[in-house]
XYZ file of C-alpha atoms in Angstrom:
601
model
C 93.308 146.920 85.296
C 96.580 148.748 85.791
C 98.617 146.075 84.042
C 96.330 146.025 80.998
C 96.409 149.758 80.413
C 100.135 149.898 81.103
C 100.585 147.261 78.418
C 98.491 149.276 76.012
C 100.429 152.463 76.790
C 103.769 150.800 76.233
C 102.561 149.259 72.996
C 101.344 152.658 71.794
C 104.652 154.265 72.745
C 106.392 151.652 70.634
C 109.966 152.355 69.613
C 110.270 155.661 71.526
C 111.016 153.709 74.765
C 114.661 153.395 75.622
C 115.328 149.699 75.933
C 117.352 148.648 78.979
C 120.049 146.106 78.371
C 118.817 142.554 78.748
C 120.496 141.045 81.832
C 122.349 137.764 81.588
C 120.085 134.749 81.813
C 120.041 133.759 85.489
C 120.559 130.062 86.215
C 117.920 127.930 87.863
C 119.116 128.373 91.407
C 118.293 125.826 94.058
C 119.932 124.140 96.984
C 121.637 120.821 96.297
C 119.113 118.035 95.971
C 119.483 114.816 97.944
C 117.801 111.727 96.514
C 117.281 108.779 98.854
C 117.054 105.252 97.493
C 115.873 102.148 99.283
C 117.847 98.915 99.241
C 116.288 98.011 95.870
C 117.170 101.312 94.180
C 113.643 102.741 94.482
C 113.361 106.457 95.261
C 111.920 106.897 98.761
C 112.503 110.622 99.174
C 113.971 113.759 97.663
C 115.003 116.683 99.827
C 116.705 119.952 99.077
C 116.189 122.037 95.938
C 112.594 122.395 94.778
C 113.210 123.181 91.121
C 113.140 120.395 88.577
C 115.776 120.266 85.840
C 115.622 122.552 82.813
C 113.047 121.539 80.202
C 114.008 120.796 76.612
C 110.758 121.248 74.693
C 112.046 119.071 71.845
C 112.052 116.082 74.205
C 108.388 116.487 75.177
C 105.413 114.929 73.394
C 103.838 117.656 71.176
C 100.631 117.719 73.230
C 102.511 118.869 76.363
C 103.815 122.260 75.139
C 100.653 122.655 73.042
C 98.527 122.521 76.190
C 100.379 125.444 77.789
C 100.423 127.512 74.608
C 96.698 126.977 74.029
C 95.624 128.156 77.478
C 98.312 130.721 78.260
C 99.221 132.333 74.925
C 97.659 130.857 71.810
C 99.405 133.403 69.532
C 102.783 132.592 71.096
C 104.355 131.504 67.808
C 103.124 134.645 65.993
C 103.883 137.635 68.234
C 107.220 139.245 69.002
C 106.997 139.284 72.790
C 103.614 140.854 73.414
C 100.226 140.337 71.801
C 98.364 143.516 70.759
C 95.223 141.544 69.996
C 95.315 139.917 73.397
C 95.806 143.264 75.115
C 92.931 144.820 73.171
C 90.646 141.890 73.892
C 91.463 141.974 77.616
C 90.893 145.733 77.787
C 87.524 145.356 76.076
C 86.424 142.635 78.471
C 87.700 144.591 81.470
C 85.833 147.697 80.349
C 82.614 145.733 79.967
C 82.880 143.989 83.347
C 84.478 146.802 85.302
C 87.453 144.676 86.292
C 90.245 142.682 84.710
C 89.057 139.095 84.165
C 91.445 138.076 81.398
C 95.216 138.121 81.461
C 97.094 139.774 78.641
C 100.629 138.672 79.470
C 102.229 136.455 76.872
C 104.404 133.514 77.819
C 107.415 135.639 76.891
C 106.307 138.390 79.252
C 105.840 135.866 82.012
C 109.377 134.586 81.379
C 110.695 138.157 81.601
C 108.910 138.580 84.904
C 110.110 135.211 86.244
C 113.710 135.853 85.258
C 114.302 139.509 85.953
C 111.446 141.320 87.679
C 109.321 141.443 90.790
C 105.569 140.895 90.924
C 104.885 144.582 91.721
C 101.911 145.875 89.737
C 103.322 149.219 88.605
C 103.406 150.954 85.234
C 107.199 151.064 85.341
C 107.520 147.346 86.026
C 105.034 146.492 83.268
C 106.852 148.724 80.794
C 110.197 147.089 81.590
C 108.572 143.658 81.309
C 107.372 144.369 77.784
C 110.754 145.644 76.657
C 112.515 142.635 78.180
C 109.976 140.378 76.439
C 110.815 141.868 73.036
C 114.511 141.496 73.700
C 114.015 137.888 74.791
C 112.316 137.225 71.463
C 115.302 138.680 69.607
C 117.788 136.695 71.710
C 116.195 133.261 71.989
C 114.097 130.960 69.821
C 110.449 130.311 70.606
C 111.348 126.799 71.720
C 113.973 128.138 74.128
C 111.582 130.721 75.569
C 108.902 128.098 76.105
C 111.518 125.869 77.749
C 112.480 128.689 80.117
C 108.823 129.136 81.024
C 108.190 125.429 81.647
C 111.376 125.157 83.696
C 110.498 127.856 86.233
C 106.736 128.266 86.543
C 105.079 127.495 89.895
C 102.828 124.433 89.975
C 102.035 124.504 93.693
C 102.965 122.018 96.426
C 106.549 123.268 96.285
C 106.965 122.082 92.679
C 108.647 124.596 90.398
C 109.099 123.563 86.799
C 107.225 121.016 84.718
C 109.548 118.130 85.532
C 109.086 118.593 89.285
C 105.312 118.930 88.829
C 105.013 115.785 86.690
C 106.852 113.768 89.292
C 105.019 115.349 92.234
C 101.482 114.821 90.962
C 101.798 111.850 88.587
C 105.048 110.118 89.626
C 106.431 110.180 86.097
C 108.811 112.284 83.994
C 107.340 115.127 81.956
C 108.196 113.253 78.756
C 105.591 110.610 79.662
C 102.649 112.883 80.489
C 99.373 111.904 78.858
C 97.158 114.478 77.174
C 94.851 114.726 80.187
C 97.770 114.993 82.589
C 99.313 117.746 80.475
C 95.979 119.609 80.448
C 95.680 119.274 84.234
C 99.150 120.741 84.745
C 98.649 123.476 82.146
C 95.658 124.668 84.136
C 97.617 125.146 87.366
C 99.881 128.216 86.751
C 96.931 130.621 86.500
C 96.378 129.973 90.227
C 98.341 127.190 91.917
C 96.097 127.495 94.984
C 92.720 127.500 93.261
C 93.586 124.837 90.676
C 95.739 122.568 92.848
C 95.293 118.986 91.531
C 95.187 117.513 95.042
C 93.450 120.144 97.129
C 91.050 121.381 94.418
C 90.504 118.316 92.191
C 87.123 119.392 90.780
C 88.292 122.898 89.933
C 91.477 121.517 88.433
C 89.507 119.148 86.208
C 87.208 121.944 85.035
C 90.250 124.042 84.230
C 91.735 121.077 82.347
C 88.533 120.909 80.308
C 89.074 124.543 79.286
C 92.642 123.678 78.283
C 91.421 120.821 76.097
C 88.766 123.059 74.529
C 91.461 125.623 73.730
C 93.628 122.914 72.199
C 90.775 121.887 69.904
C 90.204 125.536 68.915
C 93.884 125.984 68.039
C 93.982 122.730 66.086
C 96.463 121.059 68.444
C 94.132 118.108 69.018
C 90.892 116.799 67.536
C 87.503 116.646 69.277
C 87.992 112.877 69.493
C 91.285 113.408 71.297
C 89.538 115.713 73.751
C 86.771 113.190 74.417
C 89.288 110.405 75.019
C 91.296 112.593 77.390
C 88.219 113.605 79.369
C 87.212 109.965 79.730
C 90.540 109.135 81.363
C 91.127 109.405 85.104
C 94.819 109.892 85.809
C 96.033 108.920 89.255
C 97.002 112.011 91.227
C 99.332 111.327 94.151
C 97.884 112.989 97.230
C 101.275 112.878 98.919
C 104.590 113.117 97.081
C 105.342 109.674 95.644
C 109.003 110.102 96.541
C 108.260 110.841 100.194
C 107.372 107.326 101.251
C 109.544 107.182 104.385
C 109.547 110.627 106.009
C 110.186 109.439 109.565
C 113.126 107.337 108.422
C 114.578 110.220 106.403
C 114.282 112.547 109.401
C 116.168 109.969 111.459
C 118.931 109.826 108.830
C 119.457 113.579 108.866
C 122.079 113.706 111.638
C 124.080 110.834 110.126
C 123.913 112.398 106.682
C 125.272 115.712 107.951
C 128.009 113.897 109.838
C 129.040 111.807 106.830
C 128.573 114.313 103.997
C 128.726 117.708 105.685
C 126.838 120.527 104.002
C 126.185 119.331 100.436
C 127.447 121.569 97.643
C 126.150 119.331 94.853
C 123.348 116.857 94.240
C 123.800 113.646 96.199
C 122.335 110.155 96.047
C 122.008 108.312 99.349
C 121.603 104.537 99.214
C 119.797 103.364 102.338
C 118.981 100.124 104.113
C 115.219 100.642 103.972
C 113.010 98.149 102.156
C 110.376 100.258 100.383
C 107.567 97.680 100.177
C 108.107 96.683 103.804
C 108.058 100.340 104.868
C 104.802 100.936 103.012
C 103.265 97.836 104.554
C 104.298 99.045 108.010
C 102.864 102.530 107.453
C 99.609 101.087 106.152
C 99.372 98.610 109.030
C 99.926 101.386 111.567
C 97.196 103.570 110.040
C 94.671 100.764 109.712
C 95.306 99.294 113.146
C 94.945 102.613 114.924
C 91.863 103.592 112.915
C 90.153 100.299 113.759
C 91.263 99.750 117.337
C 92.306 103.039 118.945
C 91.471 106.138 116.835
C 92.898 108.570 119.391
C 96.221 106.748 119.579
C 99.453 106.741 117.636
C 101.587 103.827 116.479
C 105.205 103.110 115.685
C 107.082 100.191 114.190
C 110.769 99.465 113.632
C 112.255 96.479 111.808
C 116.000 95.758 111.982
C 117.868 92.883 110.392
C 120.543 90.865 112.126
C 123.343 93.156 110.942
C 121.681 96.329 112.236
C 120.182 97.550 108.949
C 116.918 99.406 109.546
C 114.472 97.858 107.079
C 111.370 99.794 108.177
C 110.716 102.760 110.462
C 107.265 104.215 110.964
C 107.081 106.935 113.590
C 103.367 107.714 113.473
C 100.164 107.365 111.509
C 100.232 110.728 109.683
C 103.519 112.532 109.110
C 101.869 115.627 107.619
C 99.908 116.213 110.829
C 102.323 114.728 113.351
C 105.949 114.574 112.150
C 107.292 113.684 115.607
C 109.178 110.404 115.189
C 107.872 108.143 117.923
C 109.912 105.214 116.633
C 113.234 106.892 117.343
C 112.404 109.536 119.929
C 109.382 108.601 122.055
C 110.439 107.344 125.484
C 107.739 104.917 126.623
C 107.504 102.260 129.307
C 108.179 98.863 127.756
C 105.902 96.824 130.002
C 106.353 93.078 129.709
C 108.272 93.498 126.437
C 111.154 94.274 128.828
C 110.959 90.894 130.543
C 113.259 89.047 128.089
C 116.077 91.191 129.474
C 115.203 90.030 132.973
C 114.958 86.406 131.928
C 118.187 86.542 129.922
C 119.986 87.769 133.045
C 118.524 84.873 135.025
C 119.336 82.327 132.304
C 122.928 83.578 132.218
C 123.020 83.045 135.991
C 122.124 79.391 135.584
C 118.335 79.218 135.425
C 116.750 77.029 132.743
C 113.359 76.987 131.001
C 112.382 73.916 133.044
C 113.337 75.440 136.395
C 110.424 75.304 138.863
C 109.004 78.638 139.977
C 105.877 79.620 141.874
C 103.352 82.235 140.849
C 102.109 83.466 144.219
C 101.632 86.726 146.143
C 104.944 88.369 147.007
C 106.165 91.633 148.483
C 109.489 93.259 147.673
C 110.131 96.142 150.036
C 106.777 97.885 150.210
C 105.699 96.807 146.727
C 103.418 93.867 145.941
C 103.167 93.153 142.223
C 99.965 91.775 140.713
C 99.223 89.743 137.614
C 97.017 90.886 134.767
C 94.031 88.817 135.918
C 94.809 89.156 139.637
C 95.021 85.365 139.922
C 97.985 83.067 140.573
C 99.022 79.863 138.799
C 100.961 78.327 141.664
C 103.906 76.019 140.831
C 104.909 76.311 137.152
C 108.047 76.216 135.033
C 109.987 79.311 134.095
C 108.975 78.708 130.460
C 105.301 78.778 131.437
C 105.857 81.958 133.415
C 107.312 83.665 130.349
C 104.634 82.394 127.958
C 101.846 83.543 130.274
C 103.613 86.819 131.104
C 103.454 86.159 134.849
C 104.481 89.313 136.687
C 105.262 87.846 140.079
C 107.914 85.490 138.730
C 109.656 88.195 136.671
C 109.788 90.549 139.666
C 111.183 87.942 142.059
C 113.716 86.713 139.496
C 115.020 90.260 139.010
C 115.310 90.604 142.764
C 117.145 87.286 142.987
C 119.750 87.955 140.267
C 120.018 91.645 141.142
C 118.363 94.509 139.368
C 121.749 96.175 138.668
C 122.656 92.975 136.793
C 119.466 93.314 134.721
C 120.363 96.937 133.975
C 123.835 95.827 132.863
C 122.292 93.244 130.527
C 120.089 95.956 129.020
C 123.114 98.149 128.334
C 124.955 95.218 126.814
C 122.057 94.667 124.393
C 122.137 98.307 123.289
C 119.633 100.068 125.549
C 121.024 103.604 125.826
C 118.247 105.166 127.918
C 118.697 105.350 131.700
C 117.576 102.091 133.333
C 115.948 102.354 136.741
C 116.648 99.693 139.345
C 113.605 99.943 141.569
C 111.667 96.699 142.118
C 109.085 97.464 139.390
C 111.820 97.696 136.737
C 111.359 93.956 136.137
C 107.943 94.725 134.676
C 109.145 97.355 132.227
C 108.883 100.697 133.990
C 112.087 101.832 132.263
C 111.320 104.188 129.401
C 112.811 103.223 126.042
C 112.236 104.022 122.383
C 110.885 101.426 119.949
C 114.209 101.690 118.120
C 116.182 100.799 121.251
C 113.990 97.859 122.095
C 114.149 96.532 118.541
C 117.935 96.835 118.681
C 117.946 94.592 121.757
C 115.700 91.989 120.137
C 117.901 92.035 117.022
C 120.655 90.545 119.214
C 118.375 87.571 119.871
C 117.684 87.224 116.140
C 121.301 87.034 114.966
C 122.837 84.549 117.374
C 123.891 86.922 120.144
C 125.904 89.754 118.560
C 125.240 93.373 119.411
C 124.023 95.510 116.526
C 124.242 99.222 115.848
C 121.150 100.324 113.919
C 122.023 102.247 110.777
C 120.302 103.466 107.634
C 122.982 104.672 105.179
C 124.928 102.210 103.047
C 126.533 104.595 100.560
C 126.574 108.267 99.554
C 127.583 109.274 96.048
C 127.345 112.267 93.792
C 124.995 112.329 90.819
C 128.069 111.704 88.664
C 128.895 108.532 90.588
C 131.757 109.617 92.847
C 131.499 107.746 96.156
C 131.675 110.018 99.191
C 130.928 107.381 101.821
C 130.735 103.591 101.815
C 129.776 101.690 104.957
C 132.159 98.955 105.933
C 131.072 95.360 106.356
C 129.456 94.812 109.772
C 131.692 93.701 112.610
C 130.273 91.119 114.984
C 130.619 91.620 118.720
C 129.132 88.685 120.665
C 127.318 89.830 123.790
C 125.131 86.796 124.552
C 126.296 83.181 124.474
C 124.863 79.733 124.967
C 123.253 78.073 126.702
C 121.473 81.257 127.845
C 120.543 82.437 124.340
C 119.119 79.089 123.263
C 117.129 78.952 126.482
C 115.797 82.462 125.880
C 114.801 81.616 122.312
C 112.953 78.599 123.621
C 110.885 80.482 126.183
C 110.116 83.326 123.775
C 108.994 80.806 121.138
C 106.542 79.524 123.734
C 105.038 83.025 123.982
C 104.004 82.665 120.330
C 103.120 78.979 120.247
C 101.135 78.798 123.479
C 101.167 82.150 125.238
C 100.092 85.782 125.031
C 101.650 86.324 121.589
C 99.797 83.576 119.738
C 98.534 86.025 117.115
C 102.121 86.607 115.972
C 102.556 83.076 114.626
C 103.563 82.759 110.958
C 103.119 79.300 109.506
C 106.413 77.799 108.403
C 108.599 80.354 110.189
C 110.519 80.208 113.442
C 109.008 83.074 115.474
C 109.707 84.213 119.016
C 108.716 87.359 120.875
C 107.061 89.045 123.823
C 103.934 91.079 124.396
C 103.863 94.125 126.646
C 101.143 96.194 128.303
C 101.844 98.913 130.853
C 99.773 100.030 133.822
C 96.378 101.541 132.974
C 96.848 100.456 129.337
C 99.005 103.450 128.450
C 101.340 101.480 126.170
C 100.894 98.266 124.226
C 103.767 96.415 122.542
C 104.756 93.366 120.640
C 108.425 92.739 119.963
C 109.399 89.643 118.058
C 111.962 88.095 115.771
C 112.934 85.288 113.477
C 116.401 84.359 112.289
C 117.904 87.573 110.927
C 115.003 89.999 111.410
C 113.496 91.653 114.495
C 110.682 94.169 114.840
C 108.778 96.020 117.553
C 105.271 97.440 117.235
C 103.957 100.013 119.731
C 100.584 101.694 120.213
C 99.873 104.499 122.683
C 98.678 108.064 123.065
C 100.979 111.058 122.780
C 99.450 112.540 125.937
C 100.089 109.251 127.789
C 96.401 108.838 128.535
C 95.086 105.278 128.990
C 93.810 103.317 125.998
C 90.530 101.381 126.089
C 91.947 98.052 127.253
C 94.456 97.711 124.400
C 96.914 94.938 125.275
C 100.143 93.882 123.646
C 98.650 90.552 122.614
C 95.990 92.309 120.552
C 96.429 95.243 118.193
C 100.258 95.552 118.356
C 100.700 91.832 117.721
C 98.327 91.972 114.767
C 100.185 94.984 113.362
C 103.522 93.209 113.837
C 102.282 90.063 112.127
C 100.984 91.986 109.109
C 104.393 93.567 108.588
C 106.485 90.506 109.321
C 104.355 88.355 107.040
C 105.878 90.411 104.226
C 109.242 90.901 105.931
C 110.081 87.212 106.101
C 109.601 87.031 102.332
C 111.642 90.126 101.503
C 114.582 89.823 103.879
C 116.641 86.630 103.840
C 115.620 84.877 107.041
C 116.229 81.456 108.530
C 115.536 79.657 111.752
C 116.623 81.541 114.828
C 120.353 80.777 115.226
C 121.314 79.037 118.460
C 124.143 81.399 119.332
C 127.820 80.906 120.034
C 129.239 78.705 122.767
C 130.207 80.546 125.911
C 133.962 80.891 126.552
C 133.356 79.477 130.005
C 130.059 78.501 131.618
C 128.892 81.015 134.216
C 128.528 79.682 137.769
C 125.071 78.235 138.317
C 122.805 79.885 140.853
C 120.599 77.861 143.136
C 116.998 78.417 142.073
C 114.859 79.632 144.936
C 112.266 77.179 146.176
C 109.389 79.481 145.315
C 109.747 82.397 142.987
C 107.088 85.071 142.690
C 106.806 88.440 141.006
C 104.951 91.571 139.925
C 103.025 93.656 137.330
C 101.800 95.446 135.006
C 100.267 92.730 132.850
C 99.685 89.300 131.621
C 99.602 90.309 127.998
């Protein structure tokens, strides 16, 4: 009760207190704020300063300031900085209950404390607070004081100021708050932890009911208004509505610092991300993992033919696991790596119709196996790809040279170290989903290497352009006939092979499933003309999954996302690629080609 009795003592002392000079009004200090927009101009994230902009009470609907005045300081427009009646009432209640249960600080006193003082509960601090409050009343209008209060009060969840709170909890500006929403926010400052709209929804609603009751008592609203407000159920955003792509924004951080340095003013970053596609990917990752592998994680990357990252999901729950698996997790690619092997062979003169043999083989001291442990015997190379035959892929890599396969991988954009042991043909090299998607994007655009990027333009809030990305430059790295042959065999994976669940009616789809040994990783990477994507499912601890294969859950996740992607990103049939400057020398196909493992996906 120290604060209450200190208030009473200062009030009794009245004009005998020497008034300190009122300090200059401190500005709302915050770090520069960076607003990220998706390719459609939709806000997908805000990072930096936590304070919202200053509040002009005149621009708010009357019920918004009335809600705060009713619950915090109903005599606000009558007192001169402190409220003797409120102090007396609080002291009486405290005396009866043996503890302070009612606050006696006016809004003006709270502003004085927010602007100039600490939260220390001492007589000296309380005395200074009261004097500052009276001087604030002499210096500013009631509307200005209320604006200062609403601009700086803590609403929890890192939101300081009414504007930040309105956008955090209701995804709207403060000027559009409904009566019930205003009452819910007005109830928070008393205890942002106990009345948090997300974490304590029932307690927040009960507090809002008290706010509405107080508004009726003060004549701010009618009983009918209160009943209508209580009947409404505003949507409260459990996660910040402007934080829809946290993994993607984390990935942009290094590029942003390189391009803009340390920001000294608010910036707007226009990105390549497609908001609806990103949300569909995040939802598909959560639902797929929950239904098929609850202990696992998932990642998905979508890149268009020019290298623009259109979606990047690095996990199923950023709040609990912010590690970006899409850009950072090094995982074995399994059979999703095989297109790199087959491209190398096709560039060496093999064709989809070339005869190969699925049979037991041994390379050095290693004997690869197929997923079902059986062998198909004589087949075409196209059939081997569609059925994800391991023996053929392993023997082909041995025939064309594993260093040549590694060189192809580098040419497609794989930056991770590529091993050249015999099992590399089956995807034992560890890559990120981003890297693998980058490689498949080459197949989607007609054979040009892409550099994945996420920032199109950076400008100040006033419109000055700091950075503008140049038009993409095309560097052909794969030519015909190899690319057309590869597209053909990867189409067969979808039309008649292990990736049949990826088919989208009316669209030209190609891709490859992938499952690593002991079911530790499951993939589907696929593309159409101008858009490629890879979906991955696995455990962070690298433990096996319960027989999750690339042709199952990852393919279903990929299809869900791409079903929207093909409608949102301009796509066409898969382009055939550019003619080769000179045909490479043809290699003699071996009479019987075999190969290895991990899986027929």
